[in-house]
Short mmCIF file of C-alpha atoms in Angstrom, two decimals:
data_model
loop_
_atom_site.label_atom_id
_atom_site.label_comp_id
_atom_site.label_asym_id
_atom_site.label_seq_id
_atom_site.Cartn_x
_atom_site.Cartn_y
_atom_site.Cartn_z
CA MET A 98 -0.20 -0.20 -0.26
CA GLU A 99 0.89 3.54 -1.41
CA ARG A 100 1.58 5.87 1.25
CA PRO A 101 -0.38 9.14 0.78
CA SER A 102 2.13 12.18 -1.02
CA TRP A 103 1.50 15.04 0.60
CA GLY A 104 3.97 16.63 -1.41
CA GLU A 105 6.59 20.29 -1.49
CA PRO A 106 5.77 21.88 1.61
CA THR A 107 5.54 25.41 0.04
CA VAL A 108 7.40 28.23 1.25
CA THR A 109 6.39 31.63 0.77
CA VAL A 110 8.87 34.54 -0.13
CA PRO A 111 7.62 37.98 0.12
CA PRO A 112 8.12 40.64 -1.65
CA PRO A 113 11.52 42.53 -1.80
CA LEU A 114 11.50 45.75 -0.42
CA ARG A 115 11.22 48.86 -2.54
CA LEU A 116 14.56 50.83 -2.30
CA MET A 117 12.54 53.69 0.20
CA ASP A 118 11.77 51.25 2.55
CA GLN A 119 15.13 49.35 2.42
CA VAL A 120 16.15 53.30 2.84
CA SER A 121 13.86 53.68 6.46
CA VAL A 122 14.68 49.91 7.46
CA VAL A 123 18.70 50.54 7.56
CA CYS A 124 17.81 54.14 8.75
CA ARG A 125 15.77 52.76 12.21
CA ARG A 126 18.53 49.77 12.66
CA ARG A 127 21.51 52.18 12.58
CA HIS A 128 19.32 54.31 15.46
CA LEU A 129 19.90 57.68 13.31
CA SER A 130 16.73 60.16 14.47
CA ARG A 131 13.48 60.68 12.97
CA ARG A 132 14.65 63.53 11.72
CA THR A 133 17.43 62.13 10.14
CA GLU A 134 15.72 59.41 8.45
CA GLN A 135 12.83 62.09 7.10
CA ALA A 136 16.20 63.85 4.81
CA TYR A 137 18.21 61.22 4.08
CA ARG A 138 13.97 60.10 1.86
CA PHE A 139 13.89 63.89 0.93
CA TRP A 140 17.78 64.00 -0.35
CA ILE A 141 16.94 60.27 -2.74
CA ARG A 142 14.08 61.38 -3.71
CA ARG A 143 15.51 64.66 -5.38
CA TYR A 144 18.89 62.20 -6.97
CA ILE A 145 16.44 59.73 -8.69
CA HIS A 146 13.70 62.37 -10.08
CA PHE A 147 16.96 64.58 -11.45
CA HIS A 148 18.15 61.24 -13.51
CA ASP A 149 15.16 60.99 -14.76
CA ARG A 150 13.56 58.53 -12.28
CA GLN A 151 16.32 55.80 -12.72
CA HIS A 152 17.36 53.06 -9.96
CA PRO A 153 20.03 54.38 -8.33
CA ARG A 154 21.79 51.01 -9.00
CA ALA A 155 22.13 51.57 -12.84
CA VAL A 156 23.15 55.24 -12.90
CA GLY A 157 25.46 54.75 -10.22
CA PRO A 158 28.18 56.59 -7.92
CA VAL A 159 29.34 58.44 -10.23
CA GLY A 160 25.91 59.87 -10.44
CA ILE A 161 26.52 61.51 -7.47
CA VAL A 162 28.97 64.39 -8.25
CA ALA A 163 26.48 65.56 -11.94
CA PHE A 164 24.11 66.34 -8.30
CA ILE A 165 25.96 67.53 -6.01
CA ASN A 166 27.49 69.48 -8.33
CA HIS A 167 24.45 71.14 -9.59
CA LEU A 168 23.27 71.64 -5.64
CA ALA A 169 25.48 74.04 -6.14
CA ALA A 170 25.79 75.52 -9.53
CA VAL A 171 22.28 75.84 -10.40
CA ARG A 172 20.15 75.43 -6.76
CA GLY A 173 22.89 77.40 -5.02
CA VAL A 174 22.09 76.15 -1.61
CA ALA A 175 24.21 76.43 1.36
CA ALA A 176 27.46 73.68 2.41
CA SER A 177 25.04 72.20 5.24
CA THR A 178 22.93 72.16 3.00
CA GLN A 179 24.78 70.00 0.11
CA SER A 180 26.51 67.91 3.21
CA GLN A 181 23.54 67.03 3.66
CA ALA A 182 22.44 65.99 0.77
CA LEU A 183 25.94 64.13 0.15
CA ASN A 184 25.93 62.14 3.06
CA ALA A 185 22.88 60.81 2.21
CA LEU A 186 23.42 59.98 -0.97
CA LEU A 187 26.92 58.34 0.28
CA PHE A 188 24.53 55.76 2.82
CA LEU A 189 21.87 55.25 -0.20
CA TYR A 190 25.33 53.56 -2.15
CA ARG A 191 27.40 52.37 1.28
CA ASP A 192 24.42 50.81 3.48
CA VAL A 193 21.43 50.70 1.73
CA LEU A 194 22.76 49.69 -1.50
CA GLU A 195 26.49 48.37 -0.14
CA ALA A 196 28.40 49.53 -3.11
CA GLU A 197 31.92 50.49 -3.12
CA VAL A 198 31.85 54.10 -4.20
CA GLY A 199 35.09 55.55 -4.10
CA HIS A 200 36.16 58.63 -5.21
CA LEU A 201 34.29 61.31 -6.74
CA SER A 202 37.03 63.43 -8.67
CA GLY A 203 35.47 66.83 -9.65
CA LEU A 204 33.11 66.98 -6.53
CA ARG A 205 32.65 70.56 -6.35
CA ARG A 206 31.80 71.68 -2.42
CA VAL A 207 30.12 75.29 -1.35
CA GLN A 208 32.26 77.28 0.86
CA ARG A 209 31.19 77.18 4.06
CA ARG A 210 30.90 80.27 6.06
CA GLU A 211 31.61 81.30 9.45
CA ARG A 212 28.36 82.82 10.58
CA LEU A 213 28.13 84.82 13.91
CA PRO A 214 24.58 83.08 15.01
CA VAL A 215 21.70 86.06 15.75
CA VAL A 216 21.88 86.63 19.47
CA LEU A 217 19.24 88.70 21.80
CA SER A 218 20.12 90.89 24.41
CA THR A 219 18.36 90.25 27.59
CA ASP A 220 16.08 93.33 27.12
CA GLU A 221 14.95 92.03 24.06
CA VAL A 222 14.67 88.56 25.38
CA VAL A 223 12.75 89.83 28.24
CA SER A 224 10.26 92.04 25.79
CA THR A 225 10.13 88.89 23.61
CA LEU A 226 8.30 86.48 26.54
CA ALA A 227 6.26 88.85 28.35
CA GLN A 228 4.38 88.68 24.79
CA MET A 229 3.92 85.25 24.89
CA ASP A 230 1.92 83.29 27.19
CA GLY A 231 0.14 79.35 28.16
CA VAL A 232 2.38 76.98 27.55
CA VAL A 233 4.60 77.95 24.79
CA ALA A 234 5.67 80.56 27.58
CA LEU A 235 6.70 77.74 29.00
CA MET A 236 8.86 76.00 26.25
CA ALA A 237 10.06 79.75 25.23
CA HIS A 238 11.20 80.05 29.11
CA LEU A 239 13.01 76.75 28.92
CA LEU A 240 15.01 76.97 25.59
CA TYR A 241 16.53 80.76 27.01
CA GLY A 242 16.19 79.19 30.36
CA SER A 243 18.24 75.38 30.30
CA GLY A 244 19.82 76.06 26.19
CA LEU A 245 17.77 73.65 25.04
CA ARG A 246 16.98 72.50 21.46
CA VAL A 247 13.12 72.79 19.67
CA THR A 248 12.87 68.98 19.64
CA GLU A 249 15.21 68.51 22.91
CA CYS A 250 12.24 70.42 24.22
CA ILE A 251 8.67 68.77 22.81
CA THR A 252 10.06 64.98 23.61
CA LEU A 253 11.15 65.95 27.39
CA ARG A 254 9.01 63.42 29.60
CA VAL A 255 7.94 63.84 32.66
CA LYS A 256 10.68 61.33 34.49
CA ASP A 257 13.07 63.31 32.99
CA VAL A 258 12.31 66.89 34.43
CA ASP A 259 13.94 66.60 38.01
CA LEU A 260 12.96 69.52 40.32
CA GLN A 261 14.34 68.22 43.95
CA ALA A 262 17.96 68.50 42.04
CA GLY A 263 16.76 71.08 39.97
CA LEU A 264 18.16 69.32 37.55
CA ILE A 265 16.65 68.31 33.22
CA HIS A 266 17.58 65.85 32.08
CA ILE A 267 17.57 65.19 27.49
CA ARG A 268 17.42 61.58 26.29
CA ALA A 269 19.01 60.98 22.84
CA GLY A 270 19.69 64.67 22.34
CA LYS A 271 21.35 65.52 18.76
CA GLY A 272 23.68 62.73 17.38
CA GLY A 273 21.71 60.75 19.89
CA LYS A 274 23.87 61.54 23.04
CA ASP A 275 22.16 62.36 26.46
CA ARG A 276 22.97 64.47 28.61
CA THR A 277 21.82 66.83 31.97
CA THR A 278 21.14 70.98 31.87
CA LEU A 279 20.04 73.12 34.95
CA LEU A 280 16.53 73.91 35.38
CA PRO A 281 15.71 77.45 36.41
CA ASP A 282 14.49 78.10 40.03
CA ARG A 283 11.74 80.38 38.33
CA LEU A 284 9.88 77.71 36.50
CA GLN A 285 10.09 75.82 39.22
CA ALA A 286 6.50 76.28 40.50
CA GLN A 287 5.13 76.27 36.13
CA LEU A 288 6.99 72.81 35.72
CA ARG A 289 4.68 71.27 38.91
CA ARG A 290 1.51 72.72 37.43
CA GLN A 291 2.66 71.49 33.97
CA LEU A 292 3.60 67.92 35.99
CA LEU A 293 0.05 68.13 37.55
CA GLY A 294 -2.10 68.94 34.14
CA VAL A 295 -0.41 65.71 32.95
CA ALA A 296 -1.08 63.75 35.41
CA ARG A 297 -4.77 64.46 35.04
CA LEU A 298 -4.46 64.39 31.49
CA HIS A 299 -3.16 60.64 31.63
CA LYS A 300 -5.57 59.84 33.67
CA ARG A 301 -8.85 61.31 32.02
CA ASP A 302 -6.77 58.49 29.38
CA LEU A 303 -6.90 56.27 31.21
CA VAL A 304 -9.93 56.07 31.84
CA ARG A 305 -11.60 56.04 28.13
CA GLY A 306 -8.20 53.01 27.90
CA ALA A 307 -6.14 55.40 25.76
CA GLY A 308 -3.26 56.62 27.67
CA PHE A 309 -0.26 54.81 25.80
CA VAL A 310 2.76 56.66 24.97
CA PRO A 311 4.97 55.84 21.78
CA LEU A 312 8.54 54.96 22.85
CA PRO A 313 12.00 54.84 21.81
CA ASN A 314 13.03 51.33 20.16
CA ALA A 315 12.70 48.74 21.25
CA LEU A 316 11.51 49.65 25.17
CA GLU A 317 7.94 48.43 23.88
CA ARG A 318 8.86 44.89 24.01
CA LYS A 319 11.29 45.29 27.42
CA TYR A 320 9.07 47.47 29.40
CA PRO A 321 5.83 46.28 28.11
CA SER A 322 3.83 48.24 31.38
CA ALA A 323 6.07 51.89 30.49
CA SER A 324 4.05 52.40 27.36
CA GLN A 325 0.70 53.41 30.76
CA SER A 326 2.86 54.50 32.52
CA LEU A 327 3.07 58.63 33.98
CA ALA A 328 6.65 58.65 33.71
CA TRP A 329 6.85 57.92 30.31
CA GLN A 330 4.15 60.31 29.31
CA PHE A 331 5.90 63.69 27.47
CA LEU A 332 5.67 66.32 29.29
CA PHE A 333 4.43 68.97 26.27
CA PRO A 334 1.45 66.33 25.19
CA SER A 335 -0.73 66.48 22.49
CA ARG A 336 -3.77 67.87 22.09
CA VAL A 337 -5.57 64.70 20.17
CA VAL A 338 -4.54 61.37 20.59
CA ARG A 339 -4.21 59.14 17.63
CA ALA A 340 -4.39 55.39 16.88
CA CYS A 341 -0.81 54.32 15.85
CA PRO A 342 -1.16 52.46 12.92
CA GLN A 343 1.03 49.14 13.39
CA THR A 344 -0.57 47.92 17.13
CA GLY A 345 -4.30 50.75 17.27
CA ARG A 346 -3.30 51.19 20.35
CA LEU A 347 -4.42 55.25 21.43
CA LEU A 348 -1.68 56.98 21.11
CA ARG A 349 -0.53 60.24 22.80
CA TRP A 350 2.10 62.27 21.61
CA HIS A 351 4.79 65.09 21.90
CA ALA A 352 3.43 68.82 20.64
CA SER A 353 4.00 69.99 17.62
CA GLU A 354 7.33 72.02 17.94
CA SER A 355 5.76 75.15 15.19
CA GLY A 356 3.21 75.78 18.10
CA VAL A 357 5.50 77.37 20.06
CA GLN A 358 7.37 78.67 16.78
CA MET A 359 4.65 80.92 15.54
CA ALA A 360 4.07 82.12 18.44
CA PHE A 361 7.68 82.86 19.04
CA LYS A 362 8.10 84.85 15.98
CA GLU A 363 4.74 86.76 17.15
CA ALA A 364 6.08 87.26 20.61
CA VAL A 365 9.32 88.68 18.89
CA ARG A 366 6.56 90.89 16.17
CA GLN A 367 4.74 91.94 18.94
CA ALA A 368 8.14 93.16 20.70
CA GLY A 369 9.03 95.45 18.08
CA ILE A 370 12.81 93.84 17.44
CA THR A 371 13.63 93.62 13.91
CA LYS A 372 16.36 90.65 14.74
CA HIS A 373 16.45 87.82 12.35
CA ALA A 374 15.36 85.54 14.79
CA SER A 375 13.86 82.56 15.70
CA VAL A 376 12.90 80.09 18.65
CA HIS A 377 16.45 79.02 17.87
CA THR A 378 17.71 82.25 19.16
CA LEU A 379 17.43 81.54 23.03
CA ARG A 380 19.81 78.52 22.46
CA HIS A 381 22.41 81.14 20.92
CA SER A 382 20.92 83.71 23.74
CA PHE A 383 21.26 81.46 26.34
CA ALA A 384 24.96 80.50 26.14
CA THR A 385 25.93 84.57 25.02
CA HIS A 386 24.27 85.51 28.32
CA LEU A 387 26.42 83.01 30.78
CA LEU A 388 29.35 83.41 29.13
CA ALA A 389 29.20 86.81 29.37
CA SER A 390 28.48 86.61 33.24
CA GLY A 391 31.77 84.24 33.37
CA THR A 392 30.87 80.54 32.73
CA ASP A 393 33.12 79.19 31.25
CA ILE A 394 33.21 77.65 28.25
CA ARG A 395 33.28 74.20 29.03
CA THR A 396 30.61 74.45 31.22
CA ILE A 397 29.03 76.18 28.38
CA GLN A 398 29.70 73.21 25.76
CA LEU A 399 28.88 70.93 28.74
CA LEU A 400 25.17 72.19 28.78
CA LEU A 401 24.39 72.60 25.17
CA GLY A 402 25.45 69.10 24.44
CA HIS A 403 28.30 70.45 21.39
CA ARG A 404 30.73 67.15 21.11
CA ASN A 405 33.70 70.04 19.94
CA LEU A 406 34.76 72.90 21.75
CA LYS A 407 35.28 74.41 18.74
CA THR A 408 31.41 74.64 17.79
CA THR A 409 30.95 76.36 21.06
CA MET A 410 33.61 78.99 21.03
CA ILE A 411 31.49 80.34 18.28
CA TYR A 412 30.07 82.18 21.34
CA THR A 413 32.87 83.51 22.92
CA HIS A 414 33.05 85.91 19.37
CA VAL A 415 29.39 86.96 19.80
CA GLU A 416 30.16 88.02 23.16
CA GLN A 417 33.05 89.83 22.55
CA ALA A 418 30.24 91.64 19.70
CA VAL A 419 28.10 92.09 22.45
CA ARG A 420 30.24 93.53 25.43
CA LYS A 421 30.25 97.21 26.04
CA THR A 422 32.52 99.48 23.99
CA VAL A 423 33.01 102.89 23.57
CA SER A 424 33.41 104.30 20.19
CA PRO A 425 35.69 106.52 19.13
CA LEU A 426 33.06 108.81 17.64
CA ASP A 427 32.02 109.29 21.42
CA ARG A 428 35.37 110.06 22.44
CA LEU A 429 35.47 113.03 20.56
CA HIS A 430 33.86 116.43 21.93
CA LEU A 431 31.82 117.79 18.53
CA PRO A 432 29.62 120.82 19.59
#
């Protein structure tokens, strides 16, 4: 009697990932920030369109030179923009396509210009912050009082604020680095009220079956209950709750950075300040005013989270520029 033939087991082969999906996978495997991933995807798309929608593997690394030179000669981009585009394409060929790039002969780089950052005087900071109120005002006070970047401010968690020690802990800041900076005493009461408000909002979210918050990397698998804990909630939560497309959980993200950016721009206008100041100017002002008050440059470097002291040294030039120096015209005895 013959045994029944069950046939060979069927193996389902998943379809190959599209190029942009491969870029995202490699970015996340290397723990690059979401902003870096977005920037790399943007420049890779521009590169593909530049070469008439050809696949980068068909174009080859030689196509990098033509595109980068086009950005410099035709588009007139800044040196930092050109460098970002070049880094995106090197990442594409070396890390995603695993192709040898070699020497890029004929590459024309935009000359980097040393520019002094825009800095507000202490009086201008006072008059600008006086025009702001609510949560965006608290954010702006933190940016100036602690030297935070905008993204570092809006992504703060409840656990990152240490009121007792007077410290703020920044996790995975620019370059994926952690650091600690000071928490101004003047903001103690406001931050306490903000924390209590977050706790009340989180309690209401839990009642309605929400209360989840996105966690970095693979922490959700390692600590399943952390996503619903108060400690991991954002200090500046979003007003809306959105469903996670992967899990269906109702997530409350952090507030948008555009909120404080637009509010600060309007405050600068209302204060009658004509400087080209953005909300990031508060961070520059934090460093410059600390240096002018006698804080040593190494301490400022640590507070700002700069990897290289050379980056922080730019504020020594700013501080010298804002120092009260008497003009020789003022020394003349004119009628």
